[in-house]
XYZ file of C-alpha atoms in Angstrom:
712
model
C 139.901 106.566 -144.699
C 136.301 106.592 -143.282
C 133.347 105.781 -145.536
C 131.939 109.331 -145.425
C 135.046 111.356 -146.255
C 134.645 113.125 -149.505
C 131.217 113.090 -149.745
C 128.905 116.192 -149.777
C 126.056 116.832 -147.159
C 123.286 115.350 -149.153
C 125.386 112.331 -150.452
C 126.135 111.359 -146.496
C 122.746 112.024 -145.717
C 122.004 109.276 -148.592
C 124.408 106.735 -147.075
C 123.783 107.232 -143.305
C 119.912 106.920 -144.111
C 119.714 103.110 -143.622
C 116.337 102.377 -142.303
C 112.841 102.707 -143.757
C 111.856 103.600 -147.339
C 113.959 106.189 -148.737
C 114.027 108.329 -152.162
C 116.908 110.086 -153.355
C 116.412 112.125 -156.716
C 119.744 112.463 -157.909
C 120.186 114.900 -160.611
C 122.997 114.312 -163.651
C 126.473 114.083 -162.406
C 125.472 114.181 -158.733
C 127.258 111.218 -157.767
C 124.848 109.077 -157.304
C 127.351 105.839 -158.260
C 129.892 107.224 -155.545
C 126.381 107.499 -152.731
C 124.821 103.815 -153.520
C 128.291 102.411 -153.376
C 129.475 104.039 -150.119
C 126.393 103.142 -148.319
C 126.785 99.919 -149.443
C 129.781 99.847 -147.544
C 128.414 101.672 -144.886
C 125.864 98.999 -144.065
C 128.612 96.465 -144.058
C 131.453 97.986 -142.448
C 129.496 100.445 -139.870
C 126.286 98.261 -139.191
C 128.048 94.996 -139.692
C 125.108 93.396 -142.394
C 126.461 90.495 -144.022
C 126.893 91.108 -147.888
C 124.465 88.541 -148.671
C 121.603 90.124 -147.112
C 121.888 93.205 -149.414
C 120.419 93.185 -152.877
C 121.856 96.181 -155.076
C 119.867 96.660 -158.456
C 121.199 98.435 -160.949
C 119.598 99.462 -164.741
C 122.881 97.582 -167.448
C 125.301 95.190 -166.488
C 127.792 97.626 -167.304
C 126.727 99.924 -164.139
C 126.418 96.710 -162.141
C 130.012 96.162 -162.972
C 130.986 99.659 -162.071
C 128.931 99.669 -158.873
C 130.708 96.140 -157.769
C 134.060 97.423 -158.732
C 133.624 100.575 -156.283
C 132.396 98.442 -153.827
C 134.881 95.702 -153.928
C 137.175 98.441 -152.841
C 135.506 99.953 -149.867
C 134.051 96.726 -148.202
C 136.275 95.952 -145.019
C 136.322 92.145 -146.068
C 137.249 92.979 -149.557
C 134.380 91.330 -151.124
C 131.193 91.671 -152.272
C 128.040 89.359 -152.757
C 126.663 88.457 -156.281
C 123.526 90.469 -155.424
C 124.969 93.278 -157.005
C 123.331 92.877 -160.429
C 120.452 94.013 -163.360
C 116.984 93.199 -162.267
C 116.915 90.176 -164.799
C 120.022 89.111 -163.479
C 118.460 89.052 -160.163
C 115.584 87.289 -161.568
C 117.953 84.442 -163.213
C 119.275 83.785 -159.810
C 115.715 83.210 -158.310
C 114.705 81.086 -161.330
C 117.794 78.683 -160.931
C 116.930 78.317 -157.302
C 112.930 77.985 -157.471
C 112.024 77.275 -161.208
C 111.647 73.340 -160.426
C 108.616 74.040 -158.414
C 106.925 74.688 -162.269
C 108.314 71.798 -163.552
C 111.028 73.652 -165.502
C 114.927 72.767 -165.506
C 117.411 74.584 -163.380
C 119.145 75.322 -166.665
C 116.761 76.990 -168.829
C 117.160 78.570 -171.942
C 117.637 82.596 -172.287
C 116.575 83.342 -175.704
C 117.215 86.848 -177.205
C 115.525 88.937 -179.977
C 116.974 86.794 -183.268
C 115.723 83.353 -181.293
C 112.430 84.814 -180.647
C 112.595 85.843 -184.443
C 113.140 82.239 -185.632
C 110.515 80.929 -183.208
C 108.079 83.589 -184.525
C 109.014 82.363 -188.263
C 108.221 78.701 -187.103
C 104.824 79.930 -186.086
C 103.769 81.693 -188.919
C 104.907 79.242 -191.264
C 102.889 76.274 -189.149
C 99.881 78.532 -189.025
C 99.825 79.569 -192.385
C 100.252 83.594 -191.427
C 101.755 85.138 -194.486
C 103.856 88.080 -194.156
C 101.446 90.077 -196.534
C 99.055 89.865 -193.279
C 101.681 90.499 -190.553
C 105.450 91.136 -190.402
C 107.705 89.041 -188.050
C 108.303 92.425 -186.073
C 104.196 92.995 -185.735
C 103.784 89.472 -184.704
C 106.782 89.680 -181.770
C 105.513 92.901 -180.990
C 101.820 91.386 -180.473
C 103.255 88.499 -178.256
C 105.222 91.211 -176.010
C 102.106 93.449 -175.654
C 100.172 90.276 -174.882
C 102.405 89.454 -171.973
C 102.524 92.907 -170.619
C 98.564 92.943 -170.762
C 98.082 89.547 -168.939
C 101.403 89.887 -166.706
C 102.184 86.600 -164.451
C 98.706 85.043 -165.541
C 99.625 83.622 -168.774
C 102.737 81.975 -167.342
C 100.001 79.468 -165.437
C 97.096 79.873 -167.683
C 98.614 79.219 -171.274
C 102.202 77.317 -170.165
C 101.730 75.421 -166.897
C 98.491 74.555 -167.192
C 98.501 71.667 -169.916
C 96.419 74.316 -171.823
C 94.996 72.776 -175.536
C 94.455 76.040 -177.721
C 92.225 76.053 -180.482
C 91.906 78.052 -183.558
C 89.019 79.977 -181.946
C 91.049 81.393 -179.038
C 91.468 84.967 -179.816
C 95.381 84.776 -179.441
C 95.663 81.700 -180.846
C 99.253 82.586 -182.638
C 100.598 83.840 -179.392
C 99.358 80.962 -177.303
C 101.283 78.477 -179.907
C 104.502 81.056 -179.728
C 104.127 80.364 -175.896
C 104.280 76.689 -176.171
C 106.619 76.476 -178.482
C 108.903 78.139 -175.712
C 107.897 76.048 -173.185
C 108.980 72.777 -175.210
C 112.303 74.343 -175.413
C 112.305 75.559 -171.673
C 112.983 79.115 -173.089
C 112.711 82.394 -171.747
C 112.930 85.914 -172.963
C 113.654 88.914 -170.993
C 110.075 89.478 -170.351
C 109.653 85.809 -169.041
C 112.333 86.127 -166.897
C 110.355 88.995 -164.977
C 107.283 87.308 -165.069
C 108.202 84.061 -164.234
C 110.110 85.431 -161.177
C 106.787 87.121 -160.161
C 104.384 84.347 -160.450
C 106.896 82.247 -158.349
C 107.391 84.709 -155.775
C 103.619 85.151 -155.835
C 102.482 81.458 -155.631
C 104.813 79.484 -153.291
C 104.909 80.747 -149.790
C 108.197 78.939 -149.357
C 109.932 80.960 -152.029
C 108.713 84.167 -151.435
C 109.581 83.956 -147.393
C 112.997 82.911 -148.351
C 114.230 85.657 -150.255
C 112.159 88.184 -148.148
C 114.411 86.936 -145.292
C 117.591 86.899 -147.238
C 117.231 90.483 -148.148
C 117.252 92.546 -145.222
C 118.470 95.806 -147.572
C 117.207 96.724 -150.911
C 118.785 99.339 -153.343
C 117.643 100.253 -156.373
C 119.987 102.457 -158.813
C 117.935 104.364 -161.865
C 114.507 103.475 -160.453
C 112.875 105.753 -162.786
C 113.342 103.350 -165.495
C 111.879 100.294 -163.204
C 108.394 98.946 -164.781
C 105.213 98.245 -163.244
C 106.084 94.902 -162.906
C 109.470 95.387 -161.741
C 108.525 97.835 -159.297
C 105.954 94.838 -157.969
C 108.721 91.990 -157.566
C 110.954 94.538 -155.672
C 108.074 96.039 -153.138
C 107.386 91.864 -152.655
C 110.504 91.528 -151.656
C 110.935 93.984 -149.038
C 107.964 93.426 -147.321
C 109.583 91.853 -144.388
C 112.225 94.716 -143.524
C 110.720 97.412 -145.695
C 114.374 98.842 -145.784
C 113.876 100.041 -149.350
C 116.095 102.972 -150.680
C 115.529 104.069 -154.239
C 117.696 106.315 -156.755
C 116.613 108.093 -159.704
C 116.236 111.316 -161.316
C 112.674 111.558 -163.275
C 114.129 114.158 -165.504
C 115.877 111.502 -166.904
C 113.464 108.954 -167.577
C 113.734 107.913 -171.388
C 111.851 104.788 -171.768
C 108.482 105.034 -171.078
C 107.966 103.630 -174.692
C 109.182 100.498 -172.790
C 106.393 100.418 -170.649
C 108.641 102.175 -167.654
C 106.085 104.181 -165.443
C 107.274 107.494 -164.054
C 104.487 107.626 -161.794
C 106.059 104.531 -159.689
C 108.850 106.758 -159.027
C 106.967 109.969 -158.452
C 104.518 108.711 -156.048
C 106.767 106.521 -154.468
C 105.646 106.268 -150.408
C 108.701 107.399 -148.450
C 109.895 107.631 -144.812
C 112.818 110.167 -145.989
C 113.777 111.773 -149.214
C 117.236 113.561 -150.016
C 117.385 115.698 -153.234
C 121.160 115.535 -154.810
C 121.571 119.019 -156.778
C 125.414 119.425 -156.936
C 126.640 118.417 -160.433
C 130.329 117.250 -160.448
C 130.100 116.432 -164.176
C 129.295 119.704 -166.293
C 129.931 123.287 -166.401
C 127.598 126.195 -164.944
C 126.868 127.488 -168.644
C 126.186 123.799 -169.743
C 123.790 123.387 -166.496
C 121.728 126.916 -167.173
C 121.110 125.374 -170.866
C 119.549 122.213 -169.394
C 117.939 123.690 -166.528
C 116.392 126.275 -168.561
C 114.838 123.467 -170.976
C 113.835 120.958 -168.660
C 111.722 123.271 -166.466
C 109.015 123.502 -169.337
C 108.246 120.137 -168.094
C 104.916 119.757 -165.899
C 105.589 116.071 -164.455
C 108.591 116.000 -162.332
C 110.155 116.781 -158.829
C 111.615 120.291 -159.117
C 115.223 120.638 -158.637
C 118.059 122.910 -160.135
C 121.347 121.739 -160.692
C 124.398 123.706 -159.752
C 128.279 123.052 -159.778
C 131.411 124.818 -158.106
C 133.154 124.541 -161.361
C 134.391 127.324 -163.461
C 132.016 129.087 -166.010
C 133.497 127.389 -169.126
C 132.833 127.679 -172.760
C 129.763 129.126 -173.826
C 127.063 127.105 -175.022
C 127.012 127.187 -179.224
C 124.388 126.752 -181.314
C 124.927 126.068 -185.084
C 122.490 126.671 -187.846
C 123.468 125.121 -191.194
C 122.389 126.034 -194.794
C 122.553 121.743 -195.428
C 123.272 119.287 -193.532
C 126.819 119.130 -195.353
C 127.453 122.176 -193.573
C 126.704 121.278 -190.125
C 129.001 118.496 -190.444
C 131.428 120.312 -191.877
C 131.205 123.112 -188.999
C 131.352 120.038 -186.353
C 134.747 118.565 -187.874
C 136.065 122.282 -187.807
C 135.017 122.536 -184.263
C 136.594 119.055 -183.024
C 140.091 119.756 -185.542
C 139.960 123.557 -183.444
C 139.519 122.117 -180.284
C 142.356 119.266 -180.849
C 145.125 121.582 -181.617
C 144.131 124.655 -179.203
C 143.816 122.211 -175.982
C 145.394 118.954 -177.017
C 142.294 117.044 -176.685
C 142.117 113.309 -178.172
C 139.594 112.067 -180.673
C 138.292 109.945 -177.412
C 137.037 113.111 -175.601
C 134.168 113.782 -178.344
C 130.544 112.501 -178.521
C 128.554 113.123 -181.378
C 124.753 112.133 -180.328
C 121.908 112.052 -182.211
C 117.864 111.185 -182.161
C 117.580 108.563 -184.909
C 120.779 106.434 -186.299
C 120.564 107.610 -189.804
C 121.608 110.470 -188.965
C 124.959 109.491 -188.796
C 125.832 109.407 -192.564
C 126.862 113.345 -193.142
C 128.802 113.298 -189.906
C 130.759 109.942 -190.730
C 131.471 111.529 -194.516
C 132.962 114.880 -193.058
C 135.047 112.762 -190.427
C 136.365 110.199 -192.990
C 137.175 112.954 -195.378
C 139.358 114.724 -192.887
C 140.800 111.479 -191.498
C 139.073 111.549 -188.108
C 138.834 107.774 -186.213
C 135.378 107.429 -185.132
C 133.368 104.491 -183.486
C 129.626 103.937 -184.246
C 128.818 103.354 -180.405
C 126.852 100.159 -180.075
C 126.218 100.165 -183.538
C 127.185 100.051 -187.483
C 128.680 102.828 -189.448
C 126.463 104.054 -191.995
C 127.987 102.412 -195.170
C 128.755 99.210 -193.522
C 125.263 98.547 -192.363
C 123.817 95.719 -194.385
C 121.015 97.450 -196.281
C 123.161 100.028 -197.558
C 125.587 97.576 -198.570
C 122.859 95.618 -200.339
C 121.728 98.631 -201.900
C 125.161 99.861 -203.367
C 125.879 96.029 -204.213
C 122.757 96.585 -206.745
C 124.063 99.467 -208.368
C 127.571 98.188 -208.349
C 126.551 95.012 -210.231
C 124.511 96.608 -212.617
C 127.552 98.913 -213.236
C 130.490 96.247 -213.120
C 128.677 93.007 -213.047
C 131.658 92.026 -210.341
C 131.670 88.619 -208.953
C 131.494 90.072 -205.102
C 128.041 92.089 -205.732
C 127.000 89.264 -207.400
C 127.137 87.016 -204.534
C 126.088 89.990 -201.782
C 122.871 90.097 -203.290
C 121.590 87.292 -205.604
C 120.123 85.865 -202.455
C 118.594 89.236 -201.198
C 115.891 88.957 -201.182
C 116.040 85.016 -200.831
C 115.440 83.622 -204.209
C 116.254 80.134 -202.631
C 119.585 80.055 -204.268
C 122.064 77.283 -201.766
C 125.328 76.391 -201.422
C 124.774 73.669 -204.131
C 123.590 76.214 -206.960
C 126.310 78.921 -206.418
C 129.432 75.682 -206.372
C 128.261 74.748 -209.557
C 128.270 78.087 -211.122
C 131.362 79.102 -209.651
C 132.964 75.868 -211.923
C 131.289 77.125 -214.963
C 132.395 80.768 -214.517
C 135.680 79.412 -213.397
C 136.233 77.003 -216.882
C 134.824 79.507 -219.604
C 136.586 82.695 -217.566
C 133.265 84.674 -216.971
C 131.441 86.233 -214.627
C 129.129 84.661 -211.962
C 126.420 87.072 -213.595
C 127.412 86.510 -216.951
C 127.647 82.676 -216.287
C 123.898 82.477 -214.671
C 122.602 84.669 -217.902
C 124.477 82.392 -220.350
C 123.282 79.136 -218.667
C 119.996 80.097 -217.210
C 117.986 77.887 -219.002
C 119.884 74.798 -217.958
C 118.290 72.453 -215.686
C 120.243 73.278 -212.452
C 119.802 76.762 -212.880
C 116.008 77.205 -214.573
C 113.846 78.863 -211.652
C 111.555 81.253 -211.879
C 113.261 83.596 -209.775
C 116.606 83.552 -211.457
C 114.691 84.532 -214.274
C 113.490 87.300 -212.689
C 116.831 88.377 -211.402
C 118.563 88.359 -214.716
C 115.240 90.320 -216.160
C 115.873 92.832 -213.470
C 119.195 93.559 -213.869
C 119.341 93.971 -217.884
C 116.231 96.013 -217.644
C 118.065 97.952 -214.579
C 121.294 98.230 -217.192
C 119.068 99.689 -219.829
C 117.043 102.073 -217.146
C 120.432 103.434 -216.183
C 121.454 104.947 -219.687
C 118.193 107.044 -219.424
C 117.942 107.761 -215.339
C 119.534 109.713 -212.827
C 121.918 107.267 -210.290
C 119.260 107.852 -207.323
C 116.178 107.047 -209.744
C 118.077 103.958 -210.689
C 118.323 102.730 -207.234
C 114.826 103.302 -206.700
C 114.023 101.355 -209.311
C 115.777 98.335 -208.710
C 115.342 98.339 -204.819
C 111.611 98.062 -205.712
C 112.009 95.582 -208.541
C 114.091 93.467 -206.455
C 111.656 93.480 -203.671
C 114.018 94.211 -201.328
C 112.150 97.819 -200.135
C 109.251 95.445 -199.886
C 110.857 92.829 -197.719
C 111.884 95.678 -195.304
C 108.714 97.013 -194.892
C 106.564 93.622 -194.817
C 109.150 92.538 -191.808
C 108.605 95.802 -190.098
C 112.044 97.037 -190.479
C 111.326 100.822 -190.281
C 114.928 101.684 -189.429
C 116.316 100.105 -192.606
C 114.393 101.869 -194.871
C 114.949 105.031 -193.446
C 118.314 104.331 -193.879
C 117.824 103.479 -197.620
C 115.906 106.743 -197.761
C 118.869 108.662 -196.502
C 121.097 107.090 -198.758
C 118.969 107.875 -201.815
C 118.771 111.501 -200.363
C 122.670 111.149 -200.386
C 122.884 110.107 -203.974
C 120.290 113.136 -204.788
C 122.573 115.624 -202.924
C 125.996 114.338 -204.768
C 123.982 114.766 -208.176
C 123.084 118.030 -207.569
C 126.596 119.256 -206.306
C 128.310 117.544 -209.766
C 125.369 118.723 -211.958
C 128.090 120.132 -214.276
C 130.216 117.260 -214.323
C 129.532 114.608 -216.152
C 129.047 111.926 -213.694
C 128.630 108.221 -214.522
C 127.181 105.554 -212.107
C 130.567 104.200 -212.364
C 132.008 107.680 -211.181
C 129.857 107.400 -208.275
C 130.988 103.811 -207.339
C 134.564 105.190 -207.597
C 133.702 107.981 -205.142
C 131.438 106.344 -202.726
C 134.314 103.513 -202.490
C 136.707 106.371 -200.954
C 134.067 106.211 -198.117
C 133.330 102.441 -197.567
C 136.794 101.196 -197.919
C 138.650 103.316 -195.281
C 140.318 101.713 -192.707
C 139.896 102.228 -189.484
C 141.096 100.001 -186.482
C 139.309 99.557 -182.903
C 140.467 102.241 -181.149
C 139.521 103.362 -177.961
C 140.632 106.968 -178.941
C 137.965 107.324 -181.468
C 135.068 109.829 -181.760
C 132.212 108.483 -180.291
C 128.923 108.297 -182.614
C 125.583 107.061 -180.642
C 122.111 107.647 -180.340
C 121.203 109.635 -177.497
C 119.505 106.578 -175.940
C 122.648 104.876 -175.914
C 124.448 107.807 -174.265
C 122.401 107.491 -171.283
C 124.731 107.224 -168.036
C 127.907 108.147 -170.104
C 129.782 111.386 -170.087
C 132.225 113.179 -172.469
C 134.485 116.397 -172.263
C 132.982 117.620 -175.606
C 129.337 116.965 -176.849
C 127.756 117.901 -179.804
C 124.126 117.203 -179.832
C 122.826 117.125 -183.777
C 120.106 117.022 -185.952
C 117.987 119.230 -183.587
C 115.134 120.148 -186.092
C 111.560 120.154 -185.316
C 109.798 116.563 -185.684
C 113.294 114.743 -185.591
C 113.749 116.080 -181.741
C 111.198 116.162 -180.574
C 110.460 113.092 -182.645
C 106.975 113.771 -184.604
C 105.893 110.338 -184.212
C 106.165 110.154 -180.357
C 104.104 113.238 -179.869
C 101.852 111.750 -182.537
C 101.126 108.800 -180.565
C 101.238 110.282 -176.995
C 100.870 113.944 -176.906
C 102.101 116.140 -174.063
C 103.505 113.169 -172.395
C 105.417 112.397 -175.184
C 106.603 115.737 -175.611
C 107.523 115.801 -172.099
C 110.187 112.531 -172.872
C 111.192 113.938 -175.883
C 112.505 117.203 -173.781
C 113.872 114.779 -171.199
C 115.738 113.091 -173.817
C 116.964 116.356 -175.088
C 118.338 117.009 -171.167
C 119.714 113.607 -170.947
C 121.916 114.574 -174.162
C 122.724 118.052 -173.045
C 124.101 116.515 -169.526
C 126.691 114.208 -170.744
C 128.586 116.914 -171.751
C 131.644 117.726 -169.477
C 133.261 121.066 -170.420
C 131.641 122.183 -173.802
C 128.081 121.823 -175.209
C 127.524 122.384 -179.036
C 123.493 122.057 -180.603
C 123.605 121.582 -184.364
C 120.501 121.777 -187.119
C 120.681 122.558 -190.604
C 117.774 123.405 -193.298
C 116.679 120.422 -195.849
C 114.286 118.484 -196.049
C 113.079 116.328 -193.244
C 112.051 112.910 -193.762
C 110.295 112.544 -190.273
C 107.480 115.406 -191.087
C 107.766 115.323 -194.855
C 108.368 119.013 -195.115
C 111.118 121.471 -194.847
C 113.397 121.665 -191.985
C 112.858 124.013 -188.748
C 114.972 124.461 -185.570
C 113.909 122.457 -182.814
C 111.236 123.886 -179.982
C 113.847 123.124 -177.696
C 116.553 125.202 -178.734
C 114.093 128.309 -178.589
C 113.376 127.188 -174.995
C 117.069 127.803 -174.036
C 117.159 131.680 -172.407
C 119.003 133.678 -174.857
C 121.770 135.105 -171.982
C 122.799 130.976 -172.051
C 124.095 130.678 -175.700
C 125.251 132.275 -178.765
C 124.162 131.167 -182.408
C 126.599 130.767 -185.329
C 125.734 130.326 -188.536
C 123.923 131.961 -191.070
C 120.213 131.928 -189.713
C 117.122 133.769 -190.827
C 114.778 134.670 -187.573
C 112.136 133.789 -189.836
C 112.915 130.476 -189.764
C 111.390 130.368 -186.080
C 107.883 131.126 -187.737
C 108.430 128.096 -189.494
C 109.091 125.915 -186.473
C 105.392 127.358 -184.866
C 103.681 127.052 -188.142
C 104.785 123.308 -188.222
C 103.951 122.362 -185.057
C 100.527 123.599 -185.888
C 100.295 121.828 -189.030
C 101.284 118.652 -187.112
C 98.802 119.344 -184.558
C 96.404 119.897 -187.073
C 96.882 116.427 -188.699
C 96.143 114.753 -185.388
C 93.128 116.919 -184.475
C 91.370 115.551 -187.719
C 88.426 113.048 -187.008
C 88.292 110.013 -189.011
C 84.527 110.930 -190.116
C 84.984 113.874 -192.342
C 84.665 112.208 -195.353
C 82.676 109.089 -196.972
C 82.832 107.352 -199.919
C 81.050 109.554 -202.937
C 81.973 113.060 -201.738
C 83.016 115.175 -203.959
C 86.422 116.968 -202.728
C 88.901 119.284 -203.701
C 92.590 118.863 -203.356
C 94.834 122.604 -204.043
C 97.196 120.862 -206.860
C 94.879 118.090 -208.246
C 91.695 120.027 -208.290
C 88.101 118.487 -208.017
C 87.542 114.753 -207.399
C 85.495 111.983 -205.626
C 86.156 109.904 -203.066
C 86.338 106.146 -203.529
C 88.008 104.866 -200.676
C 88.295 105.945 -197.058
C 91.224 104.550 -194.980
C 90.336 105.921 -190.932
C 93.426 104.209 -189.973
C 95.880 106.096 -192.313
C 93.594 109.236 -192.087
C 93.845 109.430 -195.831
C 91.365 109.118 -198.985
C 91.725 107.409 -202.189
C 90.739 109.901 -204.684
C 89.345 109.653 -208.255
C 90.651 112.863 -210.263
C 89.837 113.189 -213.451
C 92.520 111.006 -215.239
C 94.098 109.404 -212.052
C 93.433 108.340 -208.565
C 95.794 109.394 -205.798
C 95.636 108.522 -201.465
C 95.642 112.085 -200.089
C 95.459 112.717 -196.451
C 92.370 114.336 -195.180
C 94.385 117.319 -193.877
C 94.944 118.505 -197.965
C 91.223 117.741 -198.877
C 88.389 120.062 -198.532
C 85.000 118.463 -198.625
C 82.436 120.020 -201.262
C 79.204 121.046 -199.699
C 75.859 122.493 -201.078
C 76.865 125.908 -200.192
C 80.492 125.182 -201.694
C 79.366 124.209 -204.951
């Protein structure tokens, strides 16, 4: 079988155009991986190029592995070189050969996010930086920002020159962090790029070696390359100038990571191939995807098509509640499994943010459907959720498992010796660990301020539980324990969102069961039915994942859920990056829809939107789909679209408010609280602290009217 057999005209063109700078715009499902593998084989088998002179860069390790497997089946010699890898993987290969030039050992340490957090903690502790001043995540974000700002310059300036930092340095903590890395000969993923760039730029011999070595360079998912990665690729191909890039600007969803769309869009090329034939999806799915993405202005025009049968019409479902949305999804899955013989593994449920998985998880467990959180943890198995539930379980039941889990959450400096001695007493007196601690809190070994506060919190929470709802109790204990504050101080926004979602679910439970005599104990029993569900790791499971995690994957049946304005598109993204942010969110929607092979379902529901702090309304992206391309199920009032428009205008209005509208001493009016006086202005948050008649409140600018001489 020839290398070109089975390829369409555009794929053949991509494979056989071997010389010069070639840009391939490959739509979703157009067979770009197949084209890349066959091009590699064409270079080896037909042109006689040695595999050691070909670099094929992919975006993920998974993609690299798949590419290598395909190539190994095509090349005559039955092998391929190890230059089929990610850009970071290639940089490691360069550094292992060349890093000695800057005094590093060839076996250097590569550190991950957790390692970086530990280094950040050490730096903050050494410099006396308290969490109230900055979070660990914020500290690391600053490190990442400065590396990105300085690019490869920081390598020489702060790590190789013997630079002695002083506290007068503007970025003193950043420099201390770098030098702590240097002592360990440790590089993070950013460093791999910048150190490679620095070495290739600085040492002629190293640069010439790699330029001579790499006759042909191919870059997969090129739209996702950062400017720094582009620089390295362009530097490497200068001698032979054979650079082949494949990508799809419509699938660029990582601009927030520093990826530059313009690098692909403005790529100087000798030849261009546009691959529009889709082998994955039905015409009905592609019609929907095409009708949304055309609203983006910054793109290379193309229209996906397929020779498949039309397939099942795309369905949009509107639920009155998230529960109804989840139940409808479960029903569709069971119906498809029954009628078409589909398996659990044929289904994927995609969402913009991980907290949206909770209602789906509950519904799937209730019906005994196996599922897997792709690259993540089930909602009720997430640490912050288990910690939260353990607090209220300890309050209700006083059990040892809950005690062990949260006695040191947040940290109360309770170590193994402390717990060992406490366990011995509890065993001897035949009481729970908590009761043992309460009974012996004044013993020398247990006398701690943190212990006294912990016991006081639990006892006061038990008293509070008698007069409060379960949701109010959880709010009370999470605030009193300091857990919410710790997560906020550490910048753990996703974990805080998950806790907010848990509290919201409890409120829903209370509402549904308001006619029943519910107690804290009965709630814990009910929730245990979900948390104790026994699931084995099984490939034949429904996949739940964020849309970002779904990039590059495909499934027969896809549900894109939580399609509410403010969630997708994400309000924060649009707020920070305006039209660019909106276009990236639309690309994210496009990626989600083009994961589907046989059927696509788009769902959303009414309720409260945590992102916008308003009622939920359908996403603008659903309305952008031409009506003839989908059907709507569920009881949906068309007036909700007016709510979408009003919400969009409201959110835009919030961002258009200037920071100089109010000053201290201004008389203002609030629709609910009446007249008050501005006593403090927070321009960054676009809010004022206002003194009303008997109280103070922090109010967003949007909700205040300044009283002038004319209006008084």
